[in-house]
Coordinates of N, CA, C and O in Angstrom, one line a residue:
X1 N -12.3 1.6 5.8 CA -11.3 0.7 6.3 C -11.7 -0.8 6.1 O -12.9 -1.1 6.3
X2 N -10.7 -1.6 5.7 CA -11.0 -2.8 5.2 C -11.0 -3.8 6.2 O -11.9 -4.5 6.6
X3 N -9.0 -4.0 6.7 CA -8.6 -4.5 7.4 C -7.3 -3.9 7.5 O -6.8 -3.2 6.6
X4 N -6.5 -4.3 9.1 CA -5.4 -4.1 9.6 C -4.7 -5.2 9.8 O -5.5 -6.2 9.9
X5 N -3.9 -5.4 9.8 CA -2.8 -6.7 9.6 C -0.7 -6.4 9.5 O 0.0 -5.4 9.1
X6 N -0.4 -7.5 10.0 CA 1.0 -7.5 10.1 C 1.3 -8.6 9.1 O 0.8 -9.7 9.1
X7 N 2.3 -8.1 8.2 CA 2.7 -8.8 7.3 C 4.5 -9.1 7.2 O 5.2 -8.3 7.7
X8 N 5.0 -10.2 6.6 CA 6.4 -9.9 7.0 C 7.3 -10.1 5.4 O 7.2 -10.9 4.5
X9 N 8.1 -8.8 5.6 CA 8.8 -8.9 4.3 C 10.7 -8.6 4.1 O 11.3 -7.9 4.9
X10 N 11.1 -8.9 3.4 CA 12.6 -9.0 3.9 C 13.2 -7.4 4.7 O 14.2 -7.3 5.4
X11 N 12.3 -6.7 4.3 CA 12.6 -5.1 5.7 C 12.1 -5.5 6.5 O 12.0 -4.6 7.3
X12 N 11.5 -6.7 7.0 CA 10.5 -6.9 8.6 C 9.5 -6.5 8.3 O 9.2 -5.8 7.3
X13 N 8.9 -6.9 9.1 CA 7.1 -6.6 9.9 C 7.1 -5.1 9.3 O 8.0 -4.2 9.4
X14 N 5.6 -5.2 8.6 CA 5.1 -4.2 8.3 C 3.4 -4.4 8.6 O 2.7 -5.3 8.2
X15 N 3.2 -3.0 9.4 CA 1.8 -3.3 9.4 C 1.1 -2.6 8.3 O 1.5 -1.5 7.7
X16 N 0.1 -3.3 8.2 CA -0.9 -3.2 6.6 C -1.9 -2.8 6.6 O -2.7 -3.6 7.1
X17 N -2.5 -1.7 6.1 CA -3.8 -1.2 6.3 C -4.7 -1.0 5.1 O -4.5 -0.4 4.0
X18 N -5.9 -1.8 5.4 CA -6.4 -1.6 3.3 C -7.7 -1.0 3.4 O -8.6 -1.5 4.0
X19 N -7.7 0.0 2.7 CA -8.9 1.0 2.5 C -9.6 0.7 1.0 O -9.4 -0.1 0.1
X20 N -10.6 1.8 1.1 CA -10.8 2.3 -0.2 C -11.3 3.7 -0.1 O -11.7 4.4 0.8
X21 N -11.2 4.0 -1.2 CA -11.2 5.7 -1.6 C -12.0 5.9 -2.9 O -12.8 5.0 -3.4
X22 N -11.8 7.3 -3.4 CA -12.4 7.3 -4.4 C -11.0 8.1 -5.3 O -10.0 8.8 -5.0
X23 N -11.5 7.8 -6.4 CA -10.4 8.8 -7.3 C -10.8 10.2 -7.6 O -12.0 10.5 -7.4
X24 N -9.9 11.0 -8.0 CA -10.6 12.3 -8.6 C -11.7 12.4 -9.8 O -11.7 11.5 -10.7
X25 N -12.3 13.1 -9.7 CA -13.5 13.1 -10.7 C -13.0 13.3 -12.1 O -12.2 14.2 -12.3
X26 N -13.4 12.3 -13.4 CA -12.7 12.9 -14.6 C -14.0 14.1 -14.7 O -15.1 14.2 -14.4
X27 N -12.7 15.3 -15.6 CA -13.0 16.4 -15.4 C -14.5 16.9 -16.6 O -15.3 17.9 -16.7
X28 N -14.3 15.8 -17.5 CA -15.5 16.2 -18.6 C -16.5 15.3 -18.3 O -17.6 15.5 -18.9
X29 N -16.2 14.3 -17.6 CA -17.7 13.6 -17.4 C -18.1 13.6 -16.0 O -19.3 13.5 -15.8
X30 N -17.1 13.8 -14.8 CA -17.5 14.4 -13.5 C -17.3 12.7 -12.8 O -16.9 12.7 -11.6
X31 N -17.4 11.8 -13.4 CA -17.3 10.6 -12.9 C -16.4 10.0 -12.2 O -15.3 10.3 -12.7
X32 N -16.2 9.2 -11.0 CA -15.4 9.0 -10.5 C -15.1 7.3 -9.9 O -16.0 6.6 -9.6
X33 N -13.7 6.8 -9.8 CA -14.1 5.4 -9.8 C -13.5 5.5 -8.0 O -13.1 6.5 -7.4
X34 N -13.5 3.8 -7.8 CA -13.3 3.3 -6.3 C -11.8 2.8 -6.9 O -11.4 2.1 -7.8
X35 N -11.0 3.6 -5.7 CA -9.8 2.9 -5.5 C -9.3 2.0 -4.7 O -9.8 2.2 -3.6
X36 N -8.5 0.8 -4.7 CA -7.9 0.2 -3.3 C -6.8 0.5 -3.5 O -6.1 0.6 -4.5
X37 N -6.7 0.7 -1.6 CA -5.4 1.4 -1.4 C -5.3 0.4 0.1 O -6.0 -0.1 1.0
X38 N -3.6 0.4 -0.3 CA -2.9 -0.6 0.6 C -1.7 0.4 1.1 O -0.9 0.8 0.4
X39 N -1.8 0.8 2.6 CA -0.8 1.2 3.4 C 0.0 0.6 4.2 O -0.5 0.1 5.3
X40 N 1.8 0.7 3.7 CA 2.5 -0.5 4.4 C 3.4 0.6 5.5 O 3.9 1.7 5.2
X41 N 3.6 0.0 6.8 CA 4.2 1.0 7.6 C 5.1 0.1 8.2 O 4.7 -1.0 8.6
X42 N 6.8 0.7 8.1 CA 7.7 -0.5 7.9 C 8.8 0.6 9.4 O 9.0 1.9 9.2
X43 N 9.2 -0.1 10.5 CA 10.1 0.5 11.2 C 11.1 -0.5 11.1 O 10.9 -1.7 10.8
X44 N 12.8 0.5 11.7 CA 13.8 -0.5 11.8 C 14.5 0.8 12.7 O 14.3 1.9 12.2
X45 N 15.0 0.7 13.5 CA 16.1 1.1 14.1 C 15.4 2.7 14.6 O 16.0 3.3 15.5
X46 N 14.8 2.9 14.4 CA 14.1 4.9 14.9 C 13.5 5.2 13.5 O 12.6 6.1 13.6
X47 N 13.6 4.6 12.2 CA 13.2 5.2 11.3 C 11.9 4.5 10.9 O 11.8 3.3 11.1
X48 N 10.9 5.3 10.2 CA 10.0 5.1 9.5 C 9.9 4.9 8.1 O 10.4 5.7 7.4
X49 N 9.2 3.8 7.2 CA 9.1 4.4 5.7 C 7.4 3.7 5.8 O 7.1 2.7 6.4
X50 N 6.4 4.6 5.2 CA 5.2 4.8 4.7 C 5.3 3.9 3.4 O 6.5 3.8 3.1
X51 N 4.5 3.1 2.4 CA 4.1 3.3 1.3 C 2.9 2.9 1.1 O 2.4 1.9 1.6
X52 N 2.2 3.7 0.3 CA 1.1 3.7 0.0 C 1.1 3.2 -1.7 O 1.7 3.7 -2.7
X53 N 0.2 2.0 -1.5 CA -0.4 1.5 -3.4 C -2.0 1.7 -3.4 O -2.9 1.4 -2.6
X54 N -1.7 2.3 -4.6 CA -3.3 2.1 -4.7 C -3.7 1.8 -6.6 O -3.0 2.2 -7.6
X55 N -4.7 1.1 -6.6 CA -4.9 0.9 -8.0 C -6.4 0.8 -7.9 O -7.1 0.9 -6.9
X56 N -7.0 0.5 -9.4 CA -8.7 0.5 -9.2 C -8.8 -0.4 -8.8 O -8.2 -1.4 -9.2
X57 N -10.1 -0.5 -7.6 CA -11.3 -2.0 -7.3 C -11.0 -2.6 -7.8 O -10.0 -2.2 -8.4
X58 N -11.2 -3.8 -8.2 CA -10.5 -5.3 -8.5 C -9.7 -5.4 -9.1 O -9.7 -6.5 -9.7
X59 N -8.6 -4.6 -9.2 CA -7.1 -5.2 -10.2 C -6.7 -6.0 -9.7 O -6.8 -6.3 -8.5
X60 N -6.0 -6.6 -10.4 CA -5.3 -8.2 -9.9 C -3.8 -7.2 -9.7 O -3.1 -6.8 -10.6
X61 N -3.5 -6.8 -8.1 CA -2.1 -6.1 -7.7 C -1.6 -7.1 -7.0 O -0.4 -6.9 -7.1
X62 N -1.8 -8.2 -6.2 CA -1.7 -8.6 -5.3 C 0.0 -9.2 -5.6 O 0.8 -9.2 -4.7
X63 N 0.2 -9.6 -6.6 CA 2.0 -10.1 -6.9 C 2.5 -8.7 -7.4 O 3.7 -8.9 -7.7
X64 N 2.3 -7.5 -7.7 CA 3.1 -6.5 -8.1 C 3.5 -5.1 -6.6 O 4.5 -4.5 -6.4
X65 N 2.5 -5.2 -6.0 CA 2.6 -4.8 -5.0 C 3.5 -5.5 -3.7 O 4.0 -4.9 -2.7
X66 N 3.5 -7.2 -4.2 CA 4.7 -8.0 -3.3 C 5.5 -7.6 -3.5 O 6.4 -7.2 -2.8
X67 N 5.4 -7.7 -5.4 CA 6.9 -7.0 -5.5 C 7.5 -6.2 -5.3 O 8.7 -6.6 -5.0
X68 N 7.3 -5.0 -5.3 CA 7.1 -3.3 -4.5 C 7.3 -3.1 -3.0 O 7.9 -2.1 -2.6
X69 N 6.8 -4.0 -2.2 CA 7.1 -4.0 -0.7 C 8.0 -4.8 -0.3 O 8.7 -4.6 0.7
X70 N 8.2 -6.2 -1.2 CA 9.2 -6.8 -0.7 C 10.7 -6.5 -1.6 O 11.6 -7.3 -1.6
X71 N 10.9 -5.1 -2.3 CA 12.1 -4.4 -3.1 C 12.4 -3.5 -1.9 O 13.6 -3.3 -1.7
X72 N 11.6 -2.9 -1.0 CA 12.3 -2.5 0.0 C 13.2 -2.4 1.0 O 12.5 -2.7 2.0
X73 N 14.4 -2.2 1.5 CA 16.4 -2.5 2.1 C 16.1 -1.8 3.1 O 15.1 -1.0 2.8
X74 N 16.6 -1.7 4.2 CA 17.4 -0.7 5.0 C 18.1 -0.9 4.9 O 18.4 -2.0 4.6
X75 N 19.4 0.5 5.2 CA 20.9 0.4 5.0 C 21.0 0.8 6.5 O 20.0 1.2 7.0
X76 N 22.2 0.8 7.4 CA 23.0 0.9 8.7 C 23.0 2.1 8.4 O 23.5 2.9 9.1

């Protein structure tokens, strides 16, 4: 666990959780890399939506993943 945080995006407040993980092992060299993974938890009205990004250790995600969380709607 990295950090916990509230963030605000045109669905509202979502709280943000950023980890890291590992990936699956590739299968002929056994090797395996560090993932970051960002968990956005978005409520409105009784409902929930989860999303989870994850990409490798230092990718530059930080404007594609805006983009991704802030493409997010609720409909009535």
């Amino acid at each position: 666990l990295q950090s916990v945080s509230v963030v605000s995006r045109p669905a509202g407040a979502a709280v943000t959780i950023k980890y890291l993980g590992y990936s699956t092992p590739d299968p002929v060299t056994g090797k395996f890399g560090v993932l970051a993974f960002e968990r956005y938890e978005f409520f409105h009205q009784g409902r929930e939506v989860s999303l989870v990004l994850s990409s490798p250790l230092g990718s530059d995600n930080v404007d594609p993943w805006r983009n991704v969380t802030s493409s997010l709607r609720f409909t009535k």
